[in-house]
Short mmCIF file of N, CA and C in Angstrom, two decimals:
data_model
loop_
_atom_site.label_atom_id
_atom_site.label_comp_id
_atom_site.label_asym_id
_atom_site.label_seq_id
_atom_site.Cartn_x
_atom_site.Cartn_y
_atom_site.Cartn_z
N MET V 21 -181.69 -82.77 -87.59
CA MET V 21 -180.51 -82.94 -86.69
C MET V 21 -180.40 -81.75 -85.65
N ARG V 22 -180.75 -80.76 -85.90
CA ARG V 22 -180.66 -79.63 -85.04
C ARG V 22 -181.53 -80.07 -83.71
N LYS V 23 -182.67 -80.75 -83.78
CA LYS V 23 -183.25 -81.29 -82.56
C LYS V 23 -182.43 -82.05 -81.91
N VAL V 24 -181.62 -83.11 -82.45
CA VAL V 24 -180.57 -84.09 -81.81
C VAL V 24 -179.59 -83.16 -81.26
N TYR V 25 -179.08 -82.25 -81.81
CA TYR V 25 -178.04 -81.33 -81.43
C TYR V 25 -178.52 -80.90 -79.97
N PHE V 26 -179.56 -80.28 -79.98
CA PHE V 26 -180.34 -79.77 -78.87
C PHE V 26 -180.57 -80.69 -77.58
N ILE V 27 -181.08 -81.84 -78.21
CA ILE V 27 -181.70 -83.01 -77.06
C ILE V 27 -180.37 -83.57 -76.50
N SER V 28 -179.17 -83.45 -77.31
CA SER V 28 -178.00 -84.15 -76.74
C SER V 28 -177.32 -83.41 -75.55
N ASP V 29 -177.70 -82.14 -75.68
CA ASP V 29 -177.10 -81.31 -74.63
C ASP V 29 -178.06 -81.16 -73.28
N GLN V 30 -179.36 -81.13 -73.74
CA GLN V 30 -180.29 -81.00 -72.62
C GLN V 30 -181.19 -82.02 -72.15
N GLY V 31 -181.06 -83.34 -72.84
CA GLY V 31 -181.83 -84.42 -72.81
C GLY V 31 -181.59 -85.40 -71.58
N ASN V 32 -182.47 -86.02 -71.29
CA ASN V 32 -182.30 -87.01 -70.20
C ASN V 32 -181.66 -88.37 -70.62
N SER V 33 -181.22 -89.33 -69.73
CA SER V 33 -180.55 -90.51 -70.19
C SER V 33 -181.39 -91.38 -71.04
N VAL V 34 -182.60 -91.38 -70.93
CA VAL V 34 -183.53 -92.17 -71.97
C VAL V 34 -183.30 -91.62 -73.32
N ILE V 35 -183.50 -90.43 -73.44
CA ILE V 35 -183.21 -89.67 -74.61
C ILE V 35 -182.07 -90.08 -75.34
N LYS V 36 -180.79 -89.64 -74.47
CA LYS V 36 -179.54 -89.92 -74.98
C LYS V 36 -179.28 -91.42 -75.38
N THR V 37 -179.78 -92.49 -74.53
CA THR V 37 -179.78 -93.80 -75.15
C THR V 37 -180.51 -94.06 -76.30
N LYS V 38 -181.47 -93.38 -76.81
CA LYS V 38 -182.17 -93.36 -77.97
C LYS V 38 -181.19 -92.80 -79.11
N ILE V 39 -180.66 -91.63 -78.79
CA ILE V 39 -179.69 -91.17 -79.68
C ILE V 39 -178.59 -92.10 -79.96
N LEU V 40 -178.17 -92.72 -78.91
CA LEU V 40 -176.92 -93.73 -79.16
C LEU V 40 -177.34 -94.84 -80.06
N THR V 41 -178.78 -95.27 -79.95
CA THR V 41 -179.11 -96.19 -80.69
C THR V 41 -179.29 -95.70 -82.30
N PHE V 42 -179.79 -94.70 -82.45
CA PHE V 42 -179.68 -93.96 -83.66
C PHE V 42 -178.35 -93.98 -84.32
N PHE V 43 -177.26 -93.46 -83.40
CA PHE V 43 -175.97 -93.30 -83.92
C PHE V 43 -175.25 -94.72 -84.39
N ARG V 44 -175.61 -95.94 -83.76
CA ARG V 44 -175.13 -97.16 -83.87
C ARG V 44 -174.96 -97.53 -85.25
N GLY V 45 -173.66 -97.63 -85.86
CA GLY V 45 -173.27 -97.82 -87.26
C GLY V 45 -173.38 -96.60 -88.08
N ASN V 46 -173.70 -95.50 -87.52
CA ASN V 46 -173.79 -94.17 -88.53
C ASN V 46 -172.77 -93.22 -88.15
N VAL V 47 -172.08 -93.37 -86.92
CA VAL V 47 -171.19 -92.20 -86.54
C VAL V 47 -170.11 -91.97 -87.35
N SER V 48 -169.71 -92.79 -88.16
CA SER V 48 -168.51 -92.46 -89.06
C SER V 48 -169.21 -91.44 -90.34
N SER V 49 -170.24 -91.87 -90.89
CA SER V 49 -170.94 -91.15 -91.78
C SER V 49 -171.55 -89.86 -91.21
N LEU V 50 -171.91 -89.75 -90.11
CA LEU V 50 -172.37 -88.58 -89.44
C LEU V 50 -171.27 -87.70 -89.46
N SER V 51 -169.99 -88.31 -88.86
CA SER V 51 -168.77 -87.40 -88.64
C SER V 51 -168.27 -86.83 -89.98
N ILE V 52 -168.47 -87.39 -91.05
CA ILE V 52 -167.94 -86.65 -92.16
C ILE V 52 -168.80 -85.83 -93.07
N ASN V 53 -170.10 -85.57 -92.54
CA ASN V 53 -171.01 -84.61 -93.18
C ASN V 53 -170.78 -83.32 -92.42
N PRO V 54 -170.78 -82.23 -93.06
CA PRO V 54 -170.40 -80.82 -92.42
C PRO V 54 -171.62 -80.48 -91.38
N TYR V 55 -172.72 -80.78 -91.54
CA TYR V 55 -173.66 -80.60 -90.62
C TYR V 55 -173.92 -81.56 -89.45
N SER V 56 -173.83 -82.67 -89.76
CA SER V 56 -174.13 -83.68 -88.77
C SER V 56 -172.77 -83.98 -87.73
N CYS V 57 -171.54 -83.63 -88.13
CA CYS V 57 -170.25 -83.59 -87.46
C CYS V 57 -170.43 -82.69 -86.29
N ARG V 58 -171.23 -81.45 -86.39
CA ARG V 58 -171.55 -80.81 -85.11
C ARG V 58 -172.43 -81.44 -84.18
N VAL V 59 -173.31 -82.41 -84.64
CA VAL V 59 -174.24 -83.10 -83.76
C VAL V 59 -173.41 -84.15 -82.96
N VAL V 60 -172.27 -84.73 -83.61
CA VAL V 60 -171.60 -85.83 -83.03
C VAL V 60 -170.65 -84.98 -81.97
N GLN V 61 -170.28 -83.84 -82.26
CA GLN V 61 -169.35 -83.03 -81.48
C GLN V 61 -170.26 -82.50 -80.00
N ALA V 62 -171.41 -82.16 -80.44
CA ALA V 62 -172.27 -81.91 -79.40
C ALA V 62 -172.68 -82.89 -78.52
N PHE V 63 -172.79 -83.92 -79.04
CA PHE V 63 -173.02 -85.25 -78.13
C PHE V 63 -171.93 -85.63 -77.23
N LEU V 64 -170.74 -85.34 -77.84
CA LEU V 64 -169.38 -85.42 -76.91
C LEU V 64 -169.34 -84.59 -75.82
N ASP V 65 -169.65 -83.29 -76.25
CA ASP V 65 -169.79 -82.35 -75.24
C ASP V 65 -170.54 -82.72 -73.92
N ALA V 66 -171.84 -83.05 -74.25
CA ALA V 66 -172.78 -83.48 -73.44
C ALA V 66 -172.34 -84.85 -72.58
N ALA V 67 -171.67 -85.58 -73.28
CA ALA V 67 -171.26 -86.76 -72.49
C ALA V 67 -170.06 -86.62 -71.49
N CYS V 68 -169.36 -85.52 -72.03
CA CYS V 68 -168.24 -85.05 -71.23
C CYS V 68 -168.86 -84.37 -69.96
N LYS V 69 -169.84 -83.53 -69.92
CA LYS V 69 -170.41 -82.72 -68.93
C LYS V 69 -171.08 -83.77 -68.04
N ASP V 70 -171.56 -84.74 -68.51
CA ASP V 70 -172.17 -85.82 -67.65
C ASP V 70 -171.27 -86.93 -67.15
N LYS V 71 -170.03 -86.70 -67.60
CA LYS V 71 -168.89 -87.77 -67.27
C LYS V 71 -169.52 -89.02 -67.61
N ASN V 72 -169.92 -89.12 -68.85
CA ASN V 72 -170.70 -90.30 -69.26
C ASN V 72 -169.52 -91.17 -70.21
N ALA V 73 -168.76 -91.93 -69.45
CA ALA V 73 -167.63 -92.68 -70.32
C ALA V 73 -168.04 -93.65 -71.09
N MET V 74 -169.35 -94.16 -70.97
CA MET V 74 -169.92 -95.25 -71.85
C MET V 74 -170.30 -94.61 -73.23
N SER V 75 -170.91 -93.41 -73.19
CA SER V 75 -171.15 -92.63 -74.47
C SER V 75 -169.88 -92.27 -75.05
N GLN V 76 -168.96 -91.85 -74.60
CA GLN V 76 -167.57 -91.61 -75.13
C GLN V 76 -166.87 -92.94 -75.63
N ASN V 77 -167.05 -93.94 -74.85
CA ASN V 77 -166.45 -95.12 -75.39
C ASN V 77 -167.15 -95.74 -76.67
N PHE V 78 -168.53 -95.47 -76.68
CA PHE V 78 -169.32 -95.86 -77.87
C PHE V 78 -168.91 -95.16 -79.18
N ILE V 79 -168.69 -93.94 -79.04
CA ILE V 79 -168.36 -93.08 -80.16
C ILE V 79 -166.98 -93.33 -80.63
N VAL V 80 -165.98 -93.43 -79.68
CA VAL V 80 -164.56 -93.83 -79.95
C VAL V 80 -164.69 -95.26 -80.70
N ASN V 81 -165.22 -96.20 -80.29
CA ASN V 81 -165.24 -97.56 -80.73
C ASN V 81 -165.82 -97.53 -82.25
N GLU V 82 -166.95 -96.77 -82.33
CA GLU V 82 -167.49 -96.51 -83.72
C GLU V 82 -166.65 -95.92 -84.79
N LEU V 83 -165.72 -95.21 -84.29
CA LEU V 83 -164.63 -94.42 -85.17
C LEU V 83 -163.38 -94.76 -85.30
N LYS V 84 -162.87 -95.80 -84.37
CA LYS V 84 -161.43 -96.23 -84.28
C LYS V 84 -161.16 -96.84 -85.60
N ASP V 85 -161.85 -97.55 -86.39
CA ASP V 85 -161.16 -98.03 -87.54
C ASP V 85 -161.38 -97.09 -88.67
N GLN V 86 -161.90 -95.92 -88.79
CA GLN V 86 -161.89 -94.95 -89.62
C GLN V 86 -161.02 -93.56 -89.26
N THR V 87 -160.21 -93.97 -88.14
CA THR V 87 -159.33 -92.78 -87.60
C THR V 87 -158.65 -91.96 -88.77
N LEU V 88 -157.93 -92.74 -89.56
CA LEU V 88 -157.12 -92.08 -90.64
C LEU V 88 -157.88 -91.31 -91.52
N GLU V 89 -159.08 -91.94 -92.08
CA GLU V 89 -159.94 -91.12 -93.08
C GLU V 89 -160.43 -89.88 -92.33
N LEU V 90 -160.92 -90.08 -91.17
CA LEU V 90 -161.54 -88.77 -90.35
C LEU V 90 -160.28 -87.77 -90.02
N ILE V 91 -159.25 -88.09 -89.76
CA ILE V 91 -158.00 -87.05 -89.71
C ILE V 91 -157.91 -86.23 -90.88
N TYR V 92 -157.89 -86.96 -92.12
CA TYR V 92 -158.04 -86.23 -93.47
C TYR V 92 -159.05 -85.45 -93.96
N ASP V 93 -160.30 -85.97 -93.46
CA ASP V 93 -161.65 -85.49 -93.92
C ASP V 93 -161.77 -84.00 -93.15
N HIS V 94 -162.34 -82.96 -94.04
CA HIS V 94 -162.53 -81.65 -93.77
C HIS V 94 -163.53 -81.51 -92.30
N SER V 95 -164.53 -82.30 -92.13
CA SER V 95 -165.40 -82.50 -91.08
C SER V 95 -165.03 -83.45 -90.21
N GLY V 96 -164.57 -84.47 -90.56
CA GLY V 96 -164.17 -85.56 -89.65
C GLY V 96 -163.12 -85.24 -88.78
N ASN V 97 -162.00 -84.59 -89.19
CA ASN V 97 -161.07 -83.84 -88.36
C ASN V 97 -161.45 -83.18 -87.16
N HIS V 98 -162.75 -82.45 -87.37
CA HIS V 98 -163.25 -81.75 -86.08
C HIS V 98 -163.81 -82.67 -85.00
N VAL V 99 -164.35 -83.83 -85.42
CA VAL V 99 -164.82 -84.86 -84.60
C VAL V 99 -163.56 -85.53 -83.80
N ILE V 100 -162.37 -85.88 -84.39
CA ILE V 100 -161.30 -86.30 -83.82
C ILE V 100 -160.59 -85.23 -82.78
N GLN V 101 -160.70 -84.09 -83.33
CA GLN V 101 -160.15 -82.97 -82.32
C GLN V 101 -161.17 -82.89 -81.15
N LYS V 102 -162.40 -83.01 -81.40
CA LYS V 102 -163.29 -82.94 -80.16
C LYS V 102 -162.92 -83.99 -79.19
N LEU V 103 -163.07 -85.31 -79.82
CA LEU V 103 -162.28 -86.35 -78.92
C LEU V 103 -161.20 -86.22 -78.10
N ALA V 104 -160.20 -85.55 -78.81
CA ALA V 104 -158.89 -85.30 -78.04
C ALA V 104 -159.13 -84.35 -76.99
N THR V 105 -160.00 -83.45 -77.18
CA THR V 105 -160.35 -82.42 -76.36
C THR V 105 -161.11 -82.90 -75.01
N VAL V 106 -162.07 -83.70 -75.20
CA VAL V 106 -163.12 -83.98 -74.14
C VAL V 106 -162.97 -85.27 -73.57
N CYS V 107 -162.14 -86.33 -74.03
CA CYS V 107 -162.11 -87.53 -73.70
C CYS V 107 -160.64 -87.75 -72.83
N THR V 108 -160.82 -88.66 -72.07
CA THR V 108 -159.49 -88.98 -71.22
C THR V 108 -158.58 -89.87 -72.07
N CYS V 109 -157.55 -89.93 -71.76
CA CYS V 109 -156.43 -90.67 -72.54
C CYS V 109 -157.05 -92.31 -72.63
N LYS V 110 -157.39 -92.84 -71.43
CA LYS V 110 -157.97 -94.22 -71.30
C LYS V 110 -159.14 -94.36 -72.24
N VAL V 111 -159.95 -93.50 -72.47
CA VAL V 111 -161.07 -93.50 -73.47
C VAL V 111 -160.62 -93.50 -74.75
N LEU V 112 -159.61 -92.72 -74.97
CA LEU V 112 -159.02 -92.23 -76.41
C LEU V 112 -158.15 -93.57 -76.85
N GLN V 113 -157.78 -94.41 -76.10
CA GLN V 113 -156.76 -95.18 -76.49
C GLN V 113 -156.87 -96.09 -77.85
N PRO V 114 -158.13 -96.46 -78.10
CA PRO V 114 -158.14 -97.06 -79.53
C PRO V 114 -157.86 -96.05 -80.49
N ILE V 115 -158.16 -94.75 -80.46
CA ILE V 115 -157.86 -93.94 -81.51
C ILE V 115 -156.36 -93.57 -81.51
N ILE V 116 -155.69 -93.43 -80.35
CA ILE V 116 -154.24 -93.24 -80.10
C ILE V 116 -153.59 -94.43 -80.83
N GLU V 117 -153.97 -95.71 -80.63
CA GLU V 117 -153.27 -96.88 -81.17
C GLU V 117 -153.33 -96.74 -82.65
N GLN V 118 -154.54 -96.32 -83.29
CA GLN V 118 -154.54 -96.20 -84.66
C GLN V 118 -153.79 -95.18 -85.19
N ILE V 119 -153.51 -94.06 -84.48
CA ILE V 119 -152.60 -93.06 -84.89
C ILE V 119 -151.37 -93.63 -84.81
N ASN V 120 -150.96 -94.11 -83.82
CA ASN V 120 -149.48 -94.80 -83.41
C ASN V 120 -149.09 -95.74 -84.84
N LEU V 121 -150.15 -96.64 -85.19
CA LEU V 121 -150.06 -97.59 -86.25
C LEU V 121 -149.64 -96.80 -87.43
N ASN V 122 -150.30 -95.68 -87.76
CA ASN V 122 -150.37 -94.97 -89.19
C ASN V 122 -149.51 -93.56 -89.05
N VAL V 123 -148.64 -93.45 -88.04
CA VAL V 123 -147.94 -92.15 -87.80
C VAL V 123 -147.15 -91.77 -88.95
N LEU V 124 -146.45 -92.78 -89.77
CA LEU V 124 -145.50 -92.43 -90.86
C LEU V 124 -146.57 -91.95 -92.10
N ARG V 125 -147.60 -92.57 -92.03
CA ARG V 125 -148.66 -92.12 -93.32
C ARG V 125 -149.42 -90.58 -93.00
N ILE V 126 -149.38 -90.40 -91.75
CA ILE V 126 -150.02 -89.12 -91.34
C ILE V 126 -149.07 -88.06 -91.45
N ILE V 127 -147.79 -88.17 -91.23
CA ILE V 127 -146.68 -87.14 -91.35
C ILE V 127 -146.42 -87.00 -92.72
#
């Protein structure tokens, strides 16, 4: 995972596409792991630096159905916080909608 962490920040678009392929269907489980959640966060940082909305949208769409679980998870909440920090409101809209639907359960 450390290599993926480094590559996500330094790699070219072909490598990042391969990382996205690896992430497909695994972002939620990667986000709740104390080590791999850092990889997801690093990938989001890299996507933000590249202004790559496609990568950000991919991560958001992978996580939107698990938003509530991630908010309560020790590692997952760091990924949600990173999303809130690096993504635009437009990209974050599916996460925001999930939070709005569950606001009474969160409080």
